[in-house]
Coordinates of C-alpha atoms in Angstrom, one line a residue:
Chain U
M9 CA -11.8 -33.6 32.7
G10 CA -9.2 -33.0 30.0
T11 CA -11.1 -34.7 27.2
G12 CA -14.3 -32.7 26.6
R13 CA -14.7 -30.5 23.6
D14 CA -15.2 -27.4 25.7
D15 CA -12.4 -28.3 28.1
P16 CA -10.7 -25.0 28.9
V17 CA -7.2 -26.5 28.5
Q18 CA -8.1 -27.7 25.0
V19 CA -9.7 -24.5 24.1
R20 CA -6.6 -22.6 25.1
S21 CA -4.4 -25.0 23.3
Q22 CA -6.5 -24.5 20.2
Y23 CA -6.2 -20.8 20.6
H24 CA -2.4 -21.1 20.8
A25 CA -2.4 -23.3 17.7
D26 CA -4.4 -20.7 15.9
L27 CA -1.9 -18.0 16.9
D28 CA 0.8 -20.2 15.5
R29 CA -1.2 -20.4 12.3
V30 CA -1.2 -16.6 12.1
W31 CA 2.7 -16.6 12.3
G32 CA 2.9 -19.5 9.8
S33 CA 0.6 -17.6 7.4
L34 CA 2.9 -14.6 7.6
V35 CA 6.0 -16.8 6.9
D36 CA 4.2 -18.3 3.9
L37 CA 3.3 -14.9 2.5
A38 CA 6.9 -13.7 2.9
E39 CA 8.2 -16.8 1.3
L40 CA 5.7 -16.5 -1.6
A41 CA 6.7 -12.8 -2.1
R42 CA 10.4 -13.8 -2.1
T43 CA 9.9 -16.6 -4.6
A44 CA 7.9 -14.3 -6.8
M45 CA 10.7 -11.7 -6.8
V46 CA 13.4 -14.2 -7.5
R47 CA 11.4 -15.5 -10.5
A48 CA 10.4 -12.1 -11.7
T49 CA 14.1 -11.0 -11.6
A50 CA 15.1 -14.0 -13.6
A51 CA 12.2 -13.6 -16.1
L52 CA 13.3 -10.0 -16.7
A53 CA 17.0 -10.9 -17.0
D54 CA 16.4 -13.7 -19.5
A55 CA 13.3 -12.4 -21.2
D56 CA 11.7 -15.7 -20.0
L57 CA 8.0 -15.7 -20.9
A58 CA 7.1 -19.0 -19.2
L59 CA 8.6 -17.8 -15.9
A60 CA 7.0 -14.4 -16.2
E61 CA 3.6 -16.1 -16.7
R62 CA 4.3 -18.3 -13.7
V63 CA 4.8 -15.3 -11.4
I64 CA 1.7 -13.5 -12.8
G65 CA -0.4 -16.6 -12.4
G66 CA 1.0 -17.3 -8.9
D67 CA -0.1 -14.0 -7.5
A68 CA -3.6 -15.3 -7.0
L69 CA -2.2 -17.6 -4.4
L70 CA -0.8 -14.7 -2.3
D71 CA -4.1 -12.9 -2.6
A72 CA -6.0 -16.0 -1.4
R73 CA -3.5 -16.6 1.5
R74 CA -3.9 -13.0 2.6
R75 CA -7.7 -13.4 2.7
D76 CA -7.3 -16.6 4.7
L77 CA -5.1 -14.8 7.1
E78 CA -7.6 -12.0 7.5
E79 CA -10.4 -14.4 8.2
L80 CA -8.4 -16.3 10.7
V81 CA -7.4 -13.1 12.5
F82 CA -11.0 -11.8 12.4
G83 CA -12.3 -15.0 13.8
L84 CA -9.8 -14.9 16.7
L85 CA -10.6 -11.3 17.5
A86 CA -14.3 -12.1 17.5
T87 CA -14.1 -15.2 19.7
Q88 CA -11.1 -14.7 22.0
Q89 CA -10.1 -11.8 24.2
P90 CA -6.5 -11.5 23.1
V91 CA -4.3 -9.2 25.2
A92 CA -0.7 -7.8 25.1
G93 CA 1.5 -9.7 22.6
D94 CA -1.3 -11.8 21.2
L95 CA -3.4 -8.7 20.5
R96 CA -0.3 -7.0 18.9
L97 CA 0.1 -10.1 16.7
L98 CA -3.5 -10.1 15.6
T99 CA -3.8 -6.4 14.9
A100 CA -0.4 -6.1 13.2
A101 CA -0.8 -9.3 11.2
L102 CA -3.5 -7.5 9.1
P103 CA -1.2 -4.7 7.7
A104 CA 1.8 -7.0 7.6
G105 CA -0.2 -9.5 5.5
A106 CA -1.4 -6.6 3.3
G107 CA 2.2 -5.5 2.8
L108 CA 3.4 -8.9 1.9
E109 CA 0.6 -9.4 -0.6
R110 CA 1.5 -6.0 -2.1
M111 CA 5.1 -7.2 -2.5
G112 CA 3.7 -10.1 -4.5
D113 CA 1.7 -7.7 -6.7
L114 CA 4.8 -5.7 -7.4
A115 CA 6.8 -8.8 -8.3
A116 CA 4.0 -9.7 -10.7
H117 CA 4.2 -6.2 -12.2
I118 CA 7.9 -6.8 -12.9
A119 CA 7.0 -10.1 -14.6
R120 CA 4.3 -8.2 -16.6
A121 CA 7.0 -5.8 -17.9
A122 CA 9.1 -8.8 -19.0
R123 CA 6.0 -10.3 -20.7
L124 CA 5.0 -7.0 -22.4
R125 CA 8.4 -6.7 -24.3
Y126 CA 8.9 -10.4 -25.0
P127 CA 10.7 -11.7 -27.1
D128 CA 12.7 -8.5 -26.6
N129 CA 14.4 -7.9 -23.3
A130 CA 12.5 -5.1 -21.4
V131 CA 15.8 -3.7 -20.0
P132 CA 18.5 -2.2 -22.3
V133 CA 22.0 -3.8 -21.9
E134 CA 23.5 -0.9 -20.0
L135 CA 20.9 -1.2 -17.2
R136 CA 20.7 -4.9 -16.8
D137 CA 23.2 -5.2 -14.1
T138 CA 21.6 -2.5 -12.0
I139 CA 18.1 -3.8 -12.4
A140 CA 19.2 -7.4 -11.6
Q141 CA 20.9 -6.1 -8.5
M142 CA 17.7 -4.4 -7.5
G143 CA 15.9 -7.7 -7.9
R144 CA 18.4 -9.5 -5.8
V145 CA 18.2 -6.9 -3.0
A146 CA 14.4 -7.1 -3.1
A147 CA 14.4 -10.9 -2.9
E148 CA 16.9 -10.8 0.0
L149 CA 14.7 -8.4 1.9
A150 CA 11.8 -10.7 1.5
G151 CA 14.0 -13.6 2.6
D152 CA 15.1 -11.8 5.7
L153 CA 11.5 -11.1 6.5
A154 CA 10.5 -14.7 6.1
T155 CA 13.4 -15.8 8.4
A156 CA 12.7 -13.0 10.9
I157 CA 9.0 -13.9 11.1
G158 CA 9.7 -17.7 11.2
T159 CA 12.2 -17.4 14.0
R160 CA 10.5 -14.4 15.7
D161 CA 13.8 -12.4 15.5
A162 CA 13.2 -8.7 16.1
E163 CA 16.9 -7.9 15.5
L164 CA 16.8 -9.4 12.0
A165 CA 13.6 -7.6 11.2
A166 CA 15.2 -4.3 12.5
G167 CA 18.0 -4.8 9.9
V168 CA 15.6 -4.7 6.9
P169 CA 15.7 -0.9 6.5
A170 CA 19.5 -1.1 5.8
G171 CA 18.6 -3.3 2.8
D172 CA 16.2 -0.6 1.7
D173 CA 19.1 1.9 1.7
A174 CA 20.9 -0.3 -0.7
M175 CA 17.8 -0.3 -3.0
D176 CA 17.7 3.5 -2.9
T177 CA 21.3 3.7 -4.0
L178 CA 20.7 1.3 -6.9
H179 CA 17.5 3.3 -7.8
R180 CA 19.5 6.5 -8.1
Q181 CA 22.2 4.7 -10.1
M182 CA 19.4 3.5 -12.5
F183 CA 18.3 7.0 -13.2
T184 CA 21.9 8.2 -13.8
I185 CA 22.3 5.5 -16.4
L186 CA 18.9 6.2 -17.9
L187 CA 19.6 9.9 -18.3
A188 CA 23.1 9.5 -19.7
P189 CA 23.2 11.5 -22.9
S190 CA 25.0 8.8 -24.8
R191 CA 22.4 6.2 -24.6
D192 CA 19.5 5.3 -26.8
Q193 CA 16.7 7.8 -26.1
R194 CA 13.6 5.7 -26.6
I195 CA 10.6 7.0 -24.8
E196 CA 9.2 3.4 -24.3
T197 CA 12.4 2.4 -22.5
A198 CA 12.3 5.4 -20.3
I199 CA 8.7 4.6 -19.3
D200 CA 9.5 0.9 -18.7
I201 CA 12.5 1.6 -16.6
S202 CA 10.9 4.3 -14.5
L203 CA 8.1 2.0 -13.7
L204 CA 10.4 -1.0 -13.1
G205 CA 12.5 1.1 -10.8
R206 CA 9.4 2.2 -8.9
Y207 CA 8.1 -1.4 -8.5
H208 CA 11.5 -2.5 -7.0
E209 CA 11.6 0.6 -4.7
R210 CA 8.1 0.0 -3.5
F211 CA 8.8 -3.7 -2.9
A212 CA 11.6 -2.7 -0.6
D213 CA 9.5 0.0 1.1
Q214 CA 6.8 -2.5 1.8
A215 CA 9.4 -4.9 3.2
V216 CA 10.5 -2.1 5.6
S217 CA 7.0 -1.4 6.6
V218 CA 6.3 -5.2 7.3
A219 CA 9.6 -5.4 9.2
R220 CA 8.4 -2.6 11.5
R221 CA 5.1 -4.4 12.1
I222 CA 7.0 -7.5 13.1
C223 CA 9.2 -5.5 15.4
F224 CA 6.1 -4.1 17.0
I225 CA 4.6 -7.5 17.5
L226 CA 7.8 -8.9 19.0
T227 CA 8.8 -5.9 21.2
G228 CA 5.7 -3.9 21.8
R229 CA 7.4 -0.7 20.6
Q230 CA 5.5 1.3 18.0
P231 CA 7.5 1.3 14.8
A232 CA 8.9 4.7 13.5
P233 CA 6.8 6.0 10.7
D234 CA 7.5 4.8 7.2
R235 CA 9.4 7.0 4.8
D236 CA 6.5 7.1 2.4
T237 CA 8.3 7.0 -0.9
Chain Q
M12 CA -26.5 4.4 40.1
G13 CA -26.1 6.2 36.9
T14 CA -23.4 8.6 38.1
G15 CA -20.4 6.5 39.1
R16 CA -17.3 6.4 36.9
D17 CA -17.6 2.6 36.4
D18 CA -21.3 2.8 35.9
P19 CA -22.0 0.3 33.0
V20 CA -24.3 2.7 31.2
Q21 CA -21.5 5.4 31.1
V22 CA -18.9 2.8 30.2
R23 CA -21.0 1.7 27.2
S24 CA -21.7 5.3 26.2
Q25 CA -17.9 6.0 26.4
Y26 CA -17.4 3.0 24.2
H27 CA -19.9 4.2 21.6
A28 CA -18.3 7.7 21.7
D29 CA -15.0 6.0 21.0
L30 CA -16.4 4.1 18.0
D31 CA -17.8 7.4 16.7
R32 CA -14.2 8.8 17.0
V33 CA -13.0 5.9 14.8
W34 CA -15.5 6.9 12.2
G35 CA -14.6 10.6 12.6
S36 CA -11.0 9.8 12.3
L37 CA -11.6 8.0 9.0
V38 CA -13.6 11.0 7.7
D39 CA -10.8 13.3 8.7
L40 CA -8.2 11.2 6.9
A41 CA -10.4 11.0 3.7
E42 CA -10.9 14.8 3.9
L43 CA -7.1 15.4 4.3
A44 CA -6.3 13.1 1.4
R45 CA -8.9 14.9 -0.8
T46 CA -7.5 18.4 0.1
A47 CA -4.0 17.2 -0.5
M48 CA -5.0 16.0 -4.0
V49 CA -6.9 19.1 -4.8
R50 CA -3.9 21.2 -3.9
A51 CA -1.3 18.9 -5.5
T52 CA -3.3 19.1 -8.7
A53 CA -3.4 22.9 -8.6
A54 CA 0.3 23.1 -7.7
L55 CA 1.1 20.9 -10.7
A56 CA -1.1 22.8 -13.1
D57 CA 0.2 26.3 -12.1
A58 CA 3.8 25.3 -11.1
D59 CA 2.9 26.8 -7.7
L60 CA 5.8 26.1 -5.4
A61 CA 4.2 27.5 -2.2
L62 CA 1.2 25.3 -2.7
A63 CA 3.4 22.3 -3.5
E64 CA 5.3 22.9 -0.2
R65 CA 2.0 23.1 1.7
V66 CA 1.0 19.6 0.5
I67 CA 4.4 18.1 1.2
G68 CA 4.5 19.7 4.7
G69 CA 0.9 18.7 5.4
D70 CA 1.5 15.0 4.8
A71 CA 2.9 14.7 8.4
L72 CA -0.6 15.5 9.7
L73 CA -2.1 12.5 7.8
D74 CA 0.6 10.3 9.2
A75 CA 0.0 11.5 12.7
R76 CA -3.8 11.1 12.4
R77 CA -3.3 7.6 11.1
R78 CA -1.1 6.7 14.1
D79 CA -3.8 8.2 16.4
L80 CA -6.4 6.1 14.7
E81 CA -4.3 2.9 15.2
E82 CA -3.8 3.7 18.9
L83 CA -7.5 4.3 19.4
V84 CA -8.4 1.1 17.6
F85 CA -5.7 -0.9 19.4
G86 CA -7.0 0.4 22.8
L87 CA -10.6 -0.5 22.0
L88 CA -9.6 -4.0 20.9
A89 CA -7.6 -4.4 24.1
T90 CA -10.2 -3.2 26.5
Q91 CA -13.6 -4.0 24.9
Q92 CA -14.9 -7.2 23.4
P93 CA -16.3 -5.8 20.2
V94 CA -18.5 -8.1 18.2
A95 CA -20.2 -8.0 14.8
G96 CA -20.3 -4.5 13.2
D97 CA -18.1 -3.0 15.9
L98 CA -15.5 -5.6 15.4
R99 CA -15.7 -5.1 11.6
L100 CA -15.2 -1.4 12.1
L101 CA -12.2 -1.8 14.3
T102 CA -10.4 -4.4 12.2
A103 CA -11.2 -2.7 8.8
A104 CA -10.4 0.8 10.2
L105 CA -6.7 -0.2 10.3
P106 CA -6.3 -1.0 6.5
A107 CA -8.7 1.7 5.6
G108 CA -6.7 4.2 7.6
A109 CA -3.5 2.9 6.0
G110 CA -5.0 3.3 2.5
L111 CA -6.1 6.9 3.2
E112 CA -2.7 7.8 4.6
R113 CA -1.1 6.3 1.5
M114 CA -3.4 8.5 -0.7
G115 CA -1.9 11.5 1.1
D116 CA 1.6 10.2 0.4
L117 CA 0.8 9.9 -3.3
A118 CA -0.6 13.5 -3.4
A119 CA 2.6 14.6 -1.7
H120 CA 4.6 12.8 -4.5
I121 CA 2.7 14.7 -7.1
A122 CA 3.5 17.9 -5.2
R123 CA 7.1 16.9 -5.2
A124 CA 7.1 16.5 -8.9
A125 CA 5.8 20.0 -9.3
R126 CA 8.5 21.3 -6.9
L127 CA 11.3 19.4 -8.7
R128 CA 10.7 21.1 -12.0
Y129 CA 9.8 24.6 -10.6
P130 CA 9.9 27.2 -12.1
D131 CA 9.1 25.1 -15.1
N132 CA 5.9 23.2 -15.4
A133 CA 6.5 19.5 -14.8
V134 CA 3.9 18.6 -17.4
P135 CA 4.3 19.5 -21.1
V136 CA 1.4 21.5 -22.6
E137 CA -0.1 18.7 -24.6
L138 CA -0.5 16.6 -21.4
R139 CA -1.8 19.2 -19.0
D140 CA -5.5 18.6 -19.7
T141 CA -5.2 14.9 -19.2
I142 CA -3.1 15.1 -16.0
A143 CA -5.4 17.8 -14.6
Q144 CA -8.4 15.6 -15.2
M145 CA -6.7 12.7 -13.5
G146 CA -6.2 15.0 -10.5
R147 CA -9.8 16.0 -10.5
V148 CA -11.0 12.4 -10.7
A149 CA -8.7 11.4 -7.9
A150 CA -9.9 14.3 -5.7
E151 CA -13.5 13.3 -6.4
L152 CA -12.9 9.7 -5.4
A153 CA -11.5 10.9 -2.1
G154 CA -14.4 13.3 -1.6
D155 CA -16.9 10.4 -2.3
L156 CA -15.0 8.3 0.3
A157 CA -15.2 11.1 2.9
T158 CA -19.0 11.5 2.3
A159 CA -19.6 7.7 2.2
I160 CA -17.8 7.3 5.5
G161 CA -19.3 10.4 7.1
T162 CA -22.9 9.3 6.2
R163 CA -22.1 5.6 6.5
D164 CA -23.4 5.2 2.9
A165 CA -22.4 1.8 1.5
E166 CA -24.0 2.5 -1.8
L167 CA -21.9 5.6 -2.3
A168 CA -18.8 3.6 -1.3
A169 CA -19.7 0.9 -3.8
G170 CA -19.7 3.5 -6.6
V171 CA -16.0 4.4 -6.1
P172 CA -14.7 1.7 -8.5
A173 CA -16.6 3.3 -11.4
G174 CA -14.4 6.5 -10.7
D175 CA -11.3 4.3 -10.9
D176 CA -12.4 3.1 -14.4
A177 CA -12.4 6.8 -15.4
M178 CA -8.9 7.1 -14.1
D179 CA -7.7 4.0 -16.1
T180 CA -9.1 5.6 -19.3
L181 CA -7.2 8.8 -18.6
H182 CA -4.1 6.9 -17.7
R183 CA -4.2 5.1 -21.1
Q184 CA -4.8 8.4 -22.9
M185 CA -1.8 9.9 -21.1
F186 CA 0.5 7.2 -22.5
T187 CA -1.0 7.6 -26.0
I188 CA -0.1 11.3 -25.9
L189 CA 3.3 10.6 -24.3
L190 CA 4.2 8.2 -27.1
A191 CA 2.9 10.3 -30.0
P192 CA 5.8 10.5 -32.4
S193 CA 5.3 14.2 -33.0
R194 CA 6.0 15.3 -29.5
D195 CA 9.2 16.4 -27.8
Q196 CA 11.0 13.3 -26.9
R197 CA 12.8 14.3 -23.7
I198 CA 13.7 11.4 -21.4
E199 CA 13.1 13.5 -18.2
T200 CA 9.6 14.2 -19.3
A201 CA 8.9 10.6 -20.0
I202 CA 10.1 9.7 -16.5
D203 CA 8.2 12.5 -14.8
I204 CA 5.0 11.6 -16.6
S205 CA 5.2 7.9 -16.1
L206 CA 5.6 8.4 -12.4
L207 CA 2.9 11.1 -12.2
G208 CA 0.6 8.7 -14.0
R209 CA 1.5 6.0 -11.6
Y210 CA 0.8 8.2 -8.5
H211 CA -2.6 9.1 -9.8
E212 CA -3.5 5.6 -10.7
R213 CA -2.4 4.3 -7.3
F214 CA -4.3 7.0 -5.5
A215 CA -7.5 5.8 -7.3
D216 CA -6.6 2.2 -6.5
Q217 CA -6.2 3.0 -2.9
A218 CA -9.6 4.8 -2.9
V219 CA -11.2 1.6 -4.3
S220 CA -9.5 -0.5 -1.7
V221 CA -10.7 1.8 1.1
A222 CA -14.2 1.9 -0.4
R223 CA -14.3 -1.9 -0.2
R224 CA -13.3 -1.8 3.4
I225 CA -16.1 0.7 4.2
C226 CA -18.6 -1.6 2.4
F227 CA -17.4 -4.5 4.5
I228 CA -17.8 -2.5 7.7
L229 CA -21.3 -1.4 6.8
T230 CA -22.7 -4.6 5.1
G231 CA -20.6 -7.4 6.5
R232 CA -19.9 -8.7 3.1
Q233 CA -16.2 -9.4 2.3
P234 CA -15.1 -7.1 -0.5
A235 CA -14.0 -8.5 -3.8
P236 CA -10.2 -8.6 -4.1
D237 CA -8.5 -5.5 -5.3
R238 CA -7.3 -5.4 -8.9
D239 CA -3.7 -5.0 -7.8
T240 CA -2.4 -2.6 -10.4

């Protein structure tokens, strides 16, 4: 007893190790999304083509990690009978993982905007501060998520929507500057900035959505609906 | 035997009825997303404020239906031990439901763009045809999804990406017209159209993503990764 492959104690301990892998996988995804946003923000600020390429190329890793997470969760649902908190983890890990992967996509879109205008800077001088701040807020949200998931801290996760409010304020400020009559009225710039603003806004929205899933896993309370921007 | 509340035959038959409710819920969501897109397209084409409001107000129904679906799936995962195709349905119904709800959000965003510029038309004359076509393609994709889910037709679901290609072509055409040097160069218009294009594009992307989930449920083959636009 206690040594066989089908020993119930070992089977349970493998199950718990697998649940930890689900948590670990979510932390990894959040960290990857954070790093992608930090780098995309720098690539945009400095018109740094090599860094932009790194973010764009790195997105495949997030996609692969999300697929690994789905397979792991699917396998656990198929072979175990998870209940209560474990079941919440397994069911909410799927949309949380999808949200984190999407955050990586959006960081890659920002990097693509930097690449598209290289060697020019995609962002006109008067908007650089605002866009850089949006990037910093986005990266911080992803960092908070990674920490909240890693330490299973529902309170920290519950604080993520406040960061999204900061993003909305910056987003409005961005449009005010973009529409100021004094500035250069190039259509390409208006298109680039509208879309860049959208990518940052959606990154933050996804962070809020993931944070709500994490709160649900940890507390069992259904998250309030997303704001759907 | 055969009449008691805990009779195994009745329990199984309740289980199968619940699985049918999951399918039915996905059909409803796809139908709601399709209707929202049809109406949003008309609201935009005709600067129809009442219709725009109807789409915006109707979005709460999609959100509620998605939450109902999640609760149903969660309950089934907690109380049954679904395997194979049933398990695929239950796990893939969550991201599919999320994608369909998101399609409704995007239709509501299009309706908001119509409302924002009312009584003006949000779309300049030279772009109306293209944007209306984008709306029609989007609505058709949602309609194909509803039919594919309703009839459990993997082949029809597998055809959805081809519709997304049509959307990408229209989206490029939209930018060509927007950037034509001859046209009115208003920054507001460039912003509106960039975002409208994005909403349509994302609606189609989500339709592809949902279609892949449906193929997975029906065939057991993992869908190819999304293109992440």
